[in-house]
Structures are given as C-alpha cells and as structure tokens.
Coordinates of C-alpha atoms in Angstrom, one line a residue:
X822 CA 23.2 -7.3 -16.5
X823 CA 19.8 -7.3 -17.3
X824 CA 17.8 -3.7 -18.3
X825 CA 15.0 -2.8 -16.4
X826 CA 12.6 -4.3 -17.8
X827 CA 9.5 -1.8 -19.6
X828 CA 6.6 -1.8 -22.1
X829 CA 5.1 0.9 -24.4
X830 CA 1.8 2.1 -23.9
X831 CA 1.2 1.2 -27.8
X832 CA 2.6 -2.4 -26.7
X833 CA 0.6 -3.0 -23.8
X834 CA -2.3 -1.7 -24.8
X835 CA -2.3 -4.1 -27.8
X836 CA -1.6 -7.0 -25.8
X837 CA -4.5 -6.5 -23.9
X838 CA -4.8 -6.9 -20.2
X839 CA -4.8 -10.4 -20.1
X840 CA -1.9 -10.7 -21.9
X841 CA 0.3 -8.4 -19.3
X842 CA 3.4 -9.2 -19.8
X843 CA 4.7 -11.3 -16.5
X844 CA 7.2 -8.8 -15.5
X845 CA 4.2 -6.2 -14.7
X846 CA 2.6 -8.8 -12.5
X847 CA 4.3 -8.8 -8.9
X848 CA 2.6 -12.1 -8.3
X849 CA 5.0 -14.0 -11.3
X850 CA 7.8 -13.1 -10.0
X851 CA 10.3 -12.1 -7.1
X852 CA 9.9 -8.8 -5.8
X853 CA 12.0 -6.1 -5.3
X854 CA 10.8 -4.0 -2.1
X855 CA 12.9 -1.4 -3.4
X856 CA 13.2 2.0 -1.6
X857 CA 11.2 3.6 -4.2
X858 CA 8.4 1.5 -3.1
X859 CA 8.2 1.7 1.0
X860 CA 6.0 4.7 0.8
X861 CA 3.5 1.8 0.4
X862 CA 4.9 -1.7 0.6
X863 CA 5.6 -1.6 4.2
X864 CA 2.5 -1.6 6.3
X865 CA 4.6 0.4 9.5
X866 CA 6.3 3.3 6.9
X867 CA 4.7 6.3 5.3
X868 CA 1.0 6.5 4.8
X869 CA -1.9 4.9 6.6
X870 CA -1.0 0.9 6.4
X871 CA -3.1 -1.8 8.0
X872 CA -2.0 -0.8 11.5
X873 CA -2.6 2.9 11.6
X874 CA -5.6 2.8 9.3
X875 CA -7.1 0.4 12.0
X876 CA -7.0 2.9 14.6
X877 CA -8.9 5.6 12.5
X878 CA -12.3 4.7 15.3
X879 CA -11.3 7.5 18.0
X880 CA -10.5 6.2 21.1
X881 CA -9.8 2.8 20.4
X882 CA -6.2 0.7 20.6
X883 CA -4.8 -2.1 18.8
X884 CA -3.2 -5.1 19.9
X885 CA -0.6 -6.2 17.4
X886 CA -0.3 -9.9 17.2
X887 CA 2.4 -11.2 15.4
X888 CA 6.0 -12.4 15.0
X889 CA 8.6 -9.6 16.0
X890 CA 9.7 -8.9 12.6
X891 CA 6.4 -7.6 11.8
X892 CA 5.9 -5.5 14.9
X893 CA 9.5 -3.9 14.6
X894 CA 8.4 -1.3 11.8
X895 CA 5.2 0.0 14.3
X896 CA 8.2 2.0 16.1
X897 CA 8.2 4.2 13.4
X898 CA 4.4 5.0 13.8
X899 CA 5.3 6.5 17.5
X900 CA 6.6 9.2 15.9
X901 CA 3.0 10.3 14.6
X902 CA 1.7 10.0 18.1
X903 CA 0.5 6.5 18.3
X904 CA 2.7 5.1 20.8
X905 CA 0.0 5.1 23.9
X906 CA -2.1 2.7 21.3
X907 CA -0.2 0.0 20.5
X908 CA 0.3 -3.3 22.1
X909 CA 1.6 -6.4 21.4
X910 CA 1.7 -10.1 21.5
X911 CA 4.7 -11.8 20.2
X912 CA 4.6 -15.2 18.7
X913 CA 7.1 -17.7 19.0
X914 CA 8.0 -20.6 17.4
X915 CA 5.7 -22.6 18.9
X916 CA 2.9 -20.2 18.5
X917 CA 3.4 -20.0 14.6
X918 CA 3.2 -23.8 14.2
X919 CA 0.5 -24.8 16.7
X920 CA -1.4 -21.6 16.6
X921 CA -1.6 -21.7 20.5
X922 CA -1.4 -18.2 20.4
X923 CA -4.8 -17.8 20.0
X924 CA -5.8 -18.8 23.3
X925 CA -3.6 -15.9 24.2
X926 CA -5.5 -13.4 22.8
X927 CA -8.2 -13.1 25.3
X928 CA -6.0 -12.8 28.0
X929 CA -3.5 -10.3 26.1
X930 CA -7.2 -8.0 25.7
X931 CA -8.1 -7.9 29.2
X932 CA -4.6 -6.7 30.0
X933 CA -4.2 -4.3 27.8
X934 CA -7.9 -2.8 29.0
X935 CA -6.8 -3.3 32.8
X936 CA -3.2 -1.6 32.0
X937 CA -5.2 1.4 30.9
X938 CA -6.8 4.4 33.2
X939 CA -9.6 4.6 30.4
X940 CA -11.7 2.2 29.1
X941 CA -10.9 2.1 25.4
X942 CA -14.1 2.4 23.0
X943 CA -12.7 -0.4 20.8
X944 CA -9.9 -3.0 20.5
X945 CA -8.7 -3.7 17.2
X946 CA -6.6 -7.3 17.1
X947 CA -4.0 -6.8 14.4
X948 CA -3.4 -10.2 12.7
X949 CA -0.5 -11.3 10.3
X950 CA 0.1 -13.7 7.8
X951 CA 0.7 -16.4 10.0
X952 CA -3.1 -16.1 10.5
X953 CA -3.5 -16.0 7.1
X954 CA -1.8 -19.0 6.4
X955 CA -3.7 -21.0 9.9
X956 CA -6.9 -20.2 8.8
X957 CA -7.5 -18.4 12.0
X958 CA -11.3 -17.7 12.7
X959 CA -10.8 -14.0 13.7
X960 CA -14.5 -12.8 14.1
X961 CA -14.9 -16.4 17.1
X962 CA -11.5 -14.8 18.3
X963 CA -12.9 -11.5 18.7
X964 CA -16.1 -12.7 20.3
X965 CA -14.3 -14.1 22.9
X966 CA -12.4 -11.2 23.7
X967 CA -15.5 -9.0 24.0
X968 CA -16.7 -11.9 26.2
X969 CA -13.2 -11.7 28.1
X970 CA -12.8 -7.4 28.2
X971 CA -16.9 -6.2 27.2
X972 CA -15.3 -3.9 25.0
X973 CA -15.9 -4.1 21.0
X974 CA -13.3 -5.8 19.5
X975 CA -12.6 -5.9 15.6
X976 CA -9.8 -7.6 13.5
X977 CA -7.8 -6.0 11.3
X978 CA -6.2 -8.3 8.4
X979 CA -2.6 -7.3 7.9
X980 CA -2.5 -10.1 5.4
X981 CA 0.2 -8.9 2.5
X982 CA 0.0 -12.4 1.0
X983 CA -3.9 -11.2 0.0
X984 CA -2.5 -7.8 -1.4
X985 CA -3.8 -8.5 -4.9
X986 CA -6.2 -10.7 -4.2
X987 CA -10.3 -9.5 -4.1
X988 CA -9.9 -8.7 -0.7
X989 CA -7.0 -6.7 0.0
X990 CA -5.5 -5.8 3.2
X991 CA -6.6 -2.1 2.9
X992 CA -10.1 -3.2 1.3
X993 CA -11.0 -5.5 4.5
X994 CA -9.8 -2.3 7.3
X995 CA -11.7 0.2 5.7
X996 CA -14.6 -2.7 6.0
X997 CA -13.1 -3.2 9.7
X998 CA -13.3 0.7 11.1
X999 CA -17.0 1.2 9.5
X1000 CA -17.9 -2.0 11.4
X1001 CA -19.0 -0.8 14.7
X1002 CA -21.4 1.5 13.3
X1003 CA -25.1 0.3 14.5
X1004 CA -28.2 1.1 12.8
X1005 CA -30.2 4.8 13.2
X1006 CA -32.8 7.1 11.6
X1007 CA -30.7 8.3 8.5
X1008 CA -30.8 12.1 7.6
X1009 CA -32.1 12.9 4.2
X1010 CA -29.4 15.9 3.9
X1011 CA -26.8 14.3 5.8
X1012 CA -24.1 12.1 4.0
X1013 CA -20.7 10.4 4.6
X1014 CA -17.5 10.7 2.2
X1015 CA -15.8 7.5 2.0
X1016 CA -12.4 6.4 0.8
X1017 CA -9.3 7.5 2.5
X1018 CA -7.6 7.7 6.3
X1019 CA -7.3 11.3 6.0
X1020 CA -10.0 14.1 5.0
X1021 CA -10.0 15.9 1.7
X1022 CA -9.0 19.0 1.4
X1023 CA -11.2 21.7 2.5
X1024 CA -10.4 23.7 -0.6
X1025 CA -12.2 21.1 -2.8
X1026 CA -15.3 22.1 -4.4
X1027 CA -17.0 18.6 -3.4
X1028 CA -17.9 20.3 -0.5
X1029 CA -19.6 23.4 -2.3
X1030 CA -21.2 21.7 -4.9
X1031 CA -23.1 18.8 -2.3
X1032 CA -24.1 21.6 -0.1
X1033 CA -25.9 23.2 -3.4
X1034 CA -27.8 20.1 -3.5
X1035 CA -29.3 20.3 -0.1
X1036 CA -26.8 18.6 1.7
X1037 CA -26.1 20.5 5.1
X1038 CA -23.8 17.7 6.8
X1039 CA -20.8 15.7 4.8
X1040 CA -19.1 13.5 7.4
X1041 CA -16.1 11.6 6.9
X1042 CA -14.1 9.1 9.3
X1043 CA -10.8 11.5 9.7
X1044 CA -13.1 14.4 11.2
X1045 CA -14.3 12.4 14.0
X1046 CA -12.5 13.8 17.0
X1047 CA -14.9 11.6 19.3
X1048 CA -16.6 7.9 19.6
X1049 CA -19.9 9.8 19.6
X1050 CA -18.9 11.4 16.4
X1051 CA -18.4 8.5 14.9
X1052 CA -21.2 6.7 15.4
X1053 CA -23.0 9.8 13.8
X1054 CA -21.7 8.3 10.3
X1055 CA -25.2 5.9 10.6
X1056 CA -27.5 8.6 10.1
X1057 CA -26.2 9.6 6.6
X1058 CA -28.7 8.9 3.9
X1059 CA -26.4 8.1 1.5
X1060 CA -22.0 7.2 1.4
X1061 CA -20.0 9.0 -1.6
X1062 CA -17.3 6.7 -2.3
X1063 CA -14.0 8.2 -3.7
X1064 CA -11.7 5.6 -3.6
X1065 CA -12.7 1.6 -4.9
X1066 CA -11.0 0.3 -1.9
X1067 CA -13.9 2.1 0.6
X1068 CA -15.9 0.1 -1.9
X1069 CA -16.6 -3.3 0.2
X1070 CA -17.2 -1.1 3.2
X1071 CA -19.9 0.6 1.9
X1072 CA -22.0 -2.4 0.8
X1073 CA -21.3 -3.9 4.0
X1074 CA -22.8 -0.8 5.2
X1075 CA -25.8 -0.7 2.3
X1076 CA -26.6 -4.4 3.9
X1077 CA -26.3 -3.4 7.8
X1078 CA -27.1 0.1 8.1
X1079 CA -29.7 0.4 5.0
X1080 CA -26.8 3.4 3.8
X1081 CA -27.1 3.6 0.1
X1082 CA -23.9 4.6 -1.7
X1083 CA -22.4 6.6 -4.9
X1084 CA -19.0 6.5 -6.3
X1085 CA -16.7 8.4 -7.8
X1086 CA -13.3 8.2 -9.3
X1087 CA -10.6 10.6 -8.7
X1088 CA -9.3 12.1 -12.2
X1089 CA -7.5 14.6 -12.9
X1090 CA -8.6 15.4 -16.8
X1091 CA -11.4 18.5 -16.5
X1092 CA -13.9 17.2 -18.9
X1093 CA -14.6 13.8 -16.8
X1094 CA -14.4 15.9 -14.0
X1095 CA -17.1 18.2 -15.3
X1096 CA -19.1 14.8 -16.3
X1097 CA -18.8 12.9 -12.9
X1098 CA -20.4 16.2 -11.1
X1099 CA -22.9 16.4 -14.0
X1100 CA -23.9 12.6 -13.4
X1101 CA -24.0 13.0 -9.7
X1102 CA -25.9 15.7 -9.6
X1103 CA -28.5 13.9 -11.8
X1104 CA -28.1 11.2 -9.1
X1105 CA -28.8 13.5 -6.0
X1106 CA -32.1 15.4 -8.0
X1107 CA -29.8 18.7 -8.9
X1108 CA -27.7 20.3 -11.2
X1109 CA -24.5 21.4 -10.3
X1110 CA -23.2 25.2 -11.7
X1111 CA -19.4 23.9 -11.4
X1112 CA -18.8 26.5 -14.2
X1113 CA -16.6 28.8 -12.0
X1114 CA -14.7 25.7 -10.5
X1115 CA -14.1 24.5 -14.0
X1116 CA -12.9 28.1 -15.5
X1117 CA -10.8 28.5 -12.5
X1118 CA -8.9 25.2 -12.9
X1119 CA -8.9 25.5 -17.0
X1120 CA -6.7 29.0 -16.3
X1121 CA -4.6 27.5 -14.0
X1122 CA -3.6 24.5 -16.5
X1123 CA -3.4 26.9 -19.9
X1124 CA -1.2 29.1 -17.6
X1125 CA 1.1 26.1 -16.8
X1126 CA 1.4 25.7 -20.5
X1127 CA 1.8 28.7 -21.4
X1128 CA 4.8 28.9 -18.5
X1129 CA 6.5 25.7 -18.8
X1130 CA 5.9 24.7 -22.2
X1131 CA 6.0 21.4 -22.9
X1132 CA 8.2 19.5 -20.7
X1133 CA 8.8 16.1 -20.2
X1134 CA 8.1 14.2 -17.2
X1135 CA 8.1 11.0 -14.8
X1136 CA 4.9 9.8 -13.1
X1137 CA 5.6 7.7 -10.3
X1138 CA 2.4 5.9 -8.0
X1139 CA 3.7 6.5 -4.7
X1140 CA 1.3 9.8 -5.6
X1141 CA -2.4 11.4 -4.6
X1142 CA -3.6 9.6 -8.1
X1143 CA -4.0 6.8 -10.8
X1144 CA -0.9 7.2 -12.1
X1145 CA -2.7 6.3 -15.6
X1146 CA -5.4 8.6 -15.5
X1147 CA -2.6 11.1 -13.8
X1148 CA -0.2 10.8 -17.1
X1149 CA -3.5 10.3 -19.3
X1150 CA -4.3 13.7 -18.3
X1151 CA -1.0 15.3 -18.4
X1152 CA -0.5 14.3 -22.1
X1153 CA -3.7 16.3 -23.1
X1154 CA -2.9 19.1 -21.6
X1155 CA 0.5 18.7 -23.7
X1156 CA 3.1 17.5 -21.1
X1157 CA 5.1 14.8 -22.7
X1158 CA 5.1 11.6 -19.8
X1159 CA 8.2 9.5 -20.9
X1160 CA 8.0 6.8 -18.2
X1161 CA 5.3 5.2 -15.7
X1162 CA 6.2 3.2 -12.7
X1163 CA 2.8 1.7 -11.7
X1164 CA 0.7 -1.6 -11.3
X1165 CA -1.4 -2.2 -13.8
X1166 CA -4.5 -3.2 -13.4
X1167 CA -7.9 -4.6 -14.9
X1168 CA -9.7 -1.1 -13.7
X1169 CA -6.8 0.9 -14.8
X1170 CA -6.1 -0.6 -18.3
X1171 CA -8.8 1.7 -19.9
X1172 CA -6.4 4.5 -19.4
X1173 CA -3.3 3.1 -21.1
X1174 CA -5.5 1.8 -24.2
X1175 CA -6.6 5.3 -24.0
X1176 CA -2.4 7.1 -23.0
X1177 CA -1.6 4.6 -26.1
X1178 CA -3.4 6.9 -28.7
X1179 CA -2.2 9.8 -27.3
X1180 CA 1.7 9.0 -26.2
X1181 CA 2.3 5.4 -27.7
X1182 CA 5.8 5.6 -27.1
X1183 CA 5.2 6.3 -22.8
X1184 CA 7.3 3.7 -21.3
X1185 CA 5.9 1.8 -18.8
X1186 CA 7.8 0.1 -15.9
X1187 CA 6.9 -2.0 -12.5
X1188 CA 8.3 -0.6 -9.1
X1189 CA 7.9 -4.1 -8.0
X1190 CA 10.3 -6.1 -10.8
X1191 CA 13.5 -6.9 -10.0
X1192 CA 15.0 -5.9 -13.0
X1193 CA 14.8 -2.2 -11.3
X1194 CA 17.8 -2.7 -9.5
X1195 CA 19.5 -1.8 -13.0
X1196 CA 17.1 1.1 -13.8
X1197 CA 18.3 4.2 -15.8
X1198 CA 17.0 7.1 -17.2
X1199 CA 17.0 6.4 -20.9
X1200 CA 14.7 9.4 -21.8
X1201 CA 14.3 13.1 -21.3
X1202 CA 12.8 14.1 -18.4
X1203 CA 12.6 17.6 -16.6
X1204 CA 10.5 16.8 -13.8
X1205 CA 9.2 13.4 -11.5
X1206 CA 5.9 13.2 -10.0
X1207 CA 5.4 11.2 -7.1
X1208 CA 7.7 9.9 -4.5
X1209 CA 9.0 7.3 -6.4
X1210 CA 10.0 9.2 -9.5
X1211 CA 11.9 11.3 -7.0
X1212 CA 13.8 8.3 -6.4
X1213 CA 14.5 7.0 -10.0
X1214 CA 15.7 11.3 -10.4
X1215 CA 17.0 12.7 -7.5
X1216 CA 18.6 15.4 -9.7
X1217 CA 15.3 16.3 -11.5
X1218 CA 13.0 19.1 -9.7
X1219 CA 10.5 16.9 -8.1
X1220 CA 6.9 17.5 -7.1
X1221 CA 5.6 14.7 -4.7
X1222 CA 2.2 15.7 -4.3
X1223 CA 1.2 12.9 -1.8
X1224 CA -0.1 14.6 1.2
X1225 CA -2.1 12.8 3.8
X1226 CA -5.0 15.4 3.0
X1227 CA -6.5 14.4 -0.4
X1228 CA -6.9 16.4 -3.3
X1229 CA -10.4 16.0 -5.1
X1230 CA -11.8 17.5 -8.5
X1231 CA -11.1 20.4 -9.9
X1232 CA -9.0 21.5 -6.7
X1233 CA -6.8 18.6 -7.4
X1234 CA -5.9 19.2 -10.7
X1235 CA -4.8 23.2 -9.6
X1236 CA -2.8 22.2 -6.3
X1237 CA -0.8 19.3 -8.6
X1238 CA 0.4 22.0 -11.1
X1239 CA 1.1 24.6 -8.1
X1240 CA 3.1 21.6 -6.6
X1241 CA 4.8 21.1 -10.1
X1242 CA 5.6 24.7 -10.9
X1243 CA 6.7 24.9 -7.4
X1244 CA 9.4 21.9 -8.2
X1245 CA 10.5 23.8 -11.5
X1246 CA 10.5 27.4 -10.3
X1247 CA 12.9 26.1 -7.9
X1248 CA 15.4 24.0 -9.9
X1249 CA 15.1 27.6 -11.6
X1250 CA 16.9 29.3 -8.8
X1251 CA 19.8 26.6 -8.8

C-alpha cells in the first residue's frame, strides 16, 4: 500500500515551482474526488459552483443544459431556495455526438419564459463539458435566444475540464454575472467590491476605512436585492478586487464600462495587512488611521498565545483563505502547522518559499492525489482548520471557518482565532 504521498516545505520550496513534484499537480495524474474535497470539486455541493454563482443577477433563471449526470447534483441546491430557477435540457446520446441540441436551446428559452408568470430579467444557459469538448459557439447561441425570448441571455461555462486552465470555470461566471451591466455616468465616491458570491462581513473594517476616504457608497453583487440594484454597480468609479478570480471580470469591465479597478489579496499576517491599506490608501489620495483596527486584532492574537500556547495544527483549503498565506501566518504568530492539504500554485508559491524558512519541516499534501485514500496522521496535531482537515481528524477540535459571508483584514484574522478557540474550548469540556 502506497503512503499518501507529501512534500516539505523546505523540499518544495527548493525545487522550485516548476519543478512541483507531479503528485501536487491534479492534471498528471488520476484524481481522487475524495469527500474531503466536495466542499468544492462538485459544482451542485457546498458553496457557490458554476450553477448557483450564475444566478447571483436578481431575478434571473438558468437553464441547465447538460447530460443528466450533471444535472442530478442541482437537487441539492433546492434546498437553498433555488428550485423555482432552475430548468433543464437533457441531452441524449444523440445530442452529445451531433451537437443537435443546440438547435434546442432557443426553443427550451422561450418555454421556460412562457412557463413563467414573470418575465425573468435574465436567462443564464448553463453549458457542460460536452460544449466544451464541441466547440460550441455560446455567445451566437445566446444571441438567438434573445432573438427567440427578448430577454438577456448569458452563458455560464460549467467547463471542469478548464478548471486549471487561464480561464477557469469560476473566473469566466464572475465575467458572466458583471456582463449585463451597460455603461453610465460613474460616481467619484461610489465603488464596487468584487470577488465573491456572498458579501463580506459587515464587521470588516474595509468598510470604515473606504468610507474615511470619501467613499459614501461600496456596492457589491450579493447586496443587490433588485435588477435595478444591480445595474447601479456601472456608476462606481472604481472596482476593489479581493479575490484574483473577480480579476477577468473587472477588466472586462475596465474595457466596457470605463470602471477602473484595485486589488487586494486576502491575508491573514497583520503587517501586510497594515501595508495593503497603507498602499491603497496612497492609491485612493488618503491615509488610512487603521491603528485601532490593528491594536484590536494584535490583542486578540497575543491573547490566543498567551491561552493556547503553542499548539499544533492542520490547515486544510476547503477554508475562507490561502491556505499558504493562512499557515504562513499561523507559524509567526507561533502555532506550529504540521500538515497542508492544498494546490499549489504559481501565485501561491511565494508563501511556501517563505513557510520554508520559518517551518521547513510543514508537510505538504494534495486533496486531489490518489494516494490519500491511505492517508494517516503521522504528526501531532491538536486542532484542523478548514473542512477538509476536519475530515483527515474527525477526533481533533475542529474550526471550519468557511462561511458564505467572507472575512476581510484585520476582522478576519480575529473571527478565525474566535472560531479556533471556540473548537478548543470545546474539546475542553469533553
């Protein structure tokens, strides 16, 4: 029987990244889907996938055009309230091969409209691999439909085979939702936050600290309760992007809708917190006082310390961070991270070349490898962090911290240690 397979830090990082070892890239070998993973490997589970992301415009409804298989897991979404805005068109054999289905489509849109007692604001056409693999001219597809229906109609790639690929599924939807938007007169203190499904938490300082630049609106996506609302994302004068995937979206909206854009990277290590605000605020004309947001959160992690001591622990990815920068940061607050399950990547390396000075001997592993059919714990760990370290340790106190609502900044760095000493104060009480 063959080990699961891992690297140390000190290892990798002296590879180099193009020197990964094969085991740590999903797309050189078989992968294991295993249950550790489905939080996001399976478009229809947990989270915002392709399908549920691409009904984030309000009021619109998505026509799911696939082979069964893939439709089966959209059941689960129902249970989240989306089960009056989904329809489908199953392929069949015939479909797959000649790609006659796509005469279908059309049709299949101005049913779904004329089945409704609304008329929806948008259609989104839910594609699958077999698309992919056709060559299937979406956008002509969609232009038809509008023809067919006159309602807006935009495609949504559900294309796992492009998962790693420049355009990933979740890159091209956030592209998708953002598409509809039409050029406006953009408000000098009005501007959008861009990079997940779901808003971040109001608790954040973000909020405080682009107010004390001047800014009296911050839209994002998740707020909009109405197509109206939505289309109000075109007067911001500028997009803050949080999250690399919102990246393609907002050029495409730099080159449509004249938006300029800013990003940020979530981290959880208070210095580079500290020095993105600092470098945005230079960017935006101000200077931030994020001195009481930055005492606040330095408290809260000496008195984790000071409680806890230094424990081991497990940082998973099926989690509200990099888990990289996320174990990066735990080791210099002094929690020892023993294992990793991630994906490593060209824009994550710098953190393990980084983890490698500080924790050289952090073993890193892939969710994805088959070899983690055979996984045990071979170090000391007291707690996991994320849902897939739950799953490696279901008898270790476990803090998931991967709520829909996104932690940002400073904020994030407290609410993960409240989460953590949450996990521990309870194993505690056992």
């Amino acid at each position: 029987m063959t080990d699961a397979y891992y690297i140390t830090a000190a290892d990798l990082a002296a590879k180099g990244f193009e020197n990964t070892p094969d085991e740590l890239m999903s797309h050189k070998h078989m992968i294991y889907s295993s249950p550790a993973t489905l939080d996001f490997n399976s478009p229809g589970a947990k989270g915002f996938g392709v399908k549920r992301a691409g009904l984030a415009i309000p009021g619109s409804v998505m026509l799911l055009v696939a082979p069964g298989c893939c439709g089966r897991n959209t059941a689960l979404l129902n249970e989240l309230g989306y089960n009056e805005r989904f329809f489908y068109l199953l392929l069949d054999d015939t479909d797959i091969v000649t790609g006659r289905h796509l005469t279908k489509i059309p049709k299949a849109c101005r049913e779904v409209c004329e089945s409704l007692d609304y008329t929806p604001t948008a259609v989104m056409i839910c594609i699958t691999c077999v698309d992919a693999l056709l060559g299937t001219d979406m956008e002509r597809v969609c232009r038809k439909c509008e023809d067919e229906t006159g309602v807006p109609t935009v495609p949504a790639y559900m294309y796992a085979l492009t998962r790693e690929k420049r355009l990933p599924p979740m890159a091209g939807v956030r592209k998708s939702v953002y598409s509809l938007l039409k050029p406006q007169k953009r408000i000098s203190n009005e501007c959008n936050i861009l990079g997940y499904f779901s808003h971040v938490h109001d608790d954040s300082e973000l909020y405080d600290l682009l107010h004390s630049a001047g800014i009296k609106k911050v839209r994002e996506l998740s707020r909009c309760s109405t197509i109206d609302e939505y289309h109000d994302l075109s007067r911001a004068n500028f997009n803050l992007v949080i999250n690399a995937e919102a990246r393609y979206a907002a050029q495409d909206m730099e080159k449509r809708l004249g938006i300029p854009f800013i990003e940020l990277t979530r981290m959880y290590r208070l210095d580079k917190i500290r020095n993105q605000y600092r470098l945005l605020g230079q960017a935006l004309g101000a200077e931030f006082d994020d001195d009481k947001y930055y005492d606040k959160a330095k408290t809260a992690v000496d008195n984790f310390i000071s409680k806890h001591g230094k424990i081991s622990a497990a940082v998973g990815e099926c989690v509200n961070a990099d888990s990289f920068e996320l174990a990066l940061a735990l080791t210099e607050y002094g929690i020892k991270v023993s294992e990793i399950y991630g994906t490593v990547g060209e824009r994550n390396f710098v953190f393990i070349k980084k983890l490698a000075q500080v924790s050289p001997d952090t073993r890193i592993f892939s969710n994805l490898s088959p070899t983690m059919l055979n996984y045990e714990r071979k170090t000391d760990i007291d707690v996991a962090i994320g849902v897939d370290a739950g799953y490696y340790h279901p008898d270790l106190p476990c803090a998931q911290f991967n709520t829909e609502e996104q932690p940002f900044g400073y904020e994030g760095v407290e609410r993960l240690l409240a989460e953590l000493d949450e996990a521990l104060a309870k194993e505690e009480k056992k």
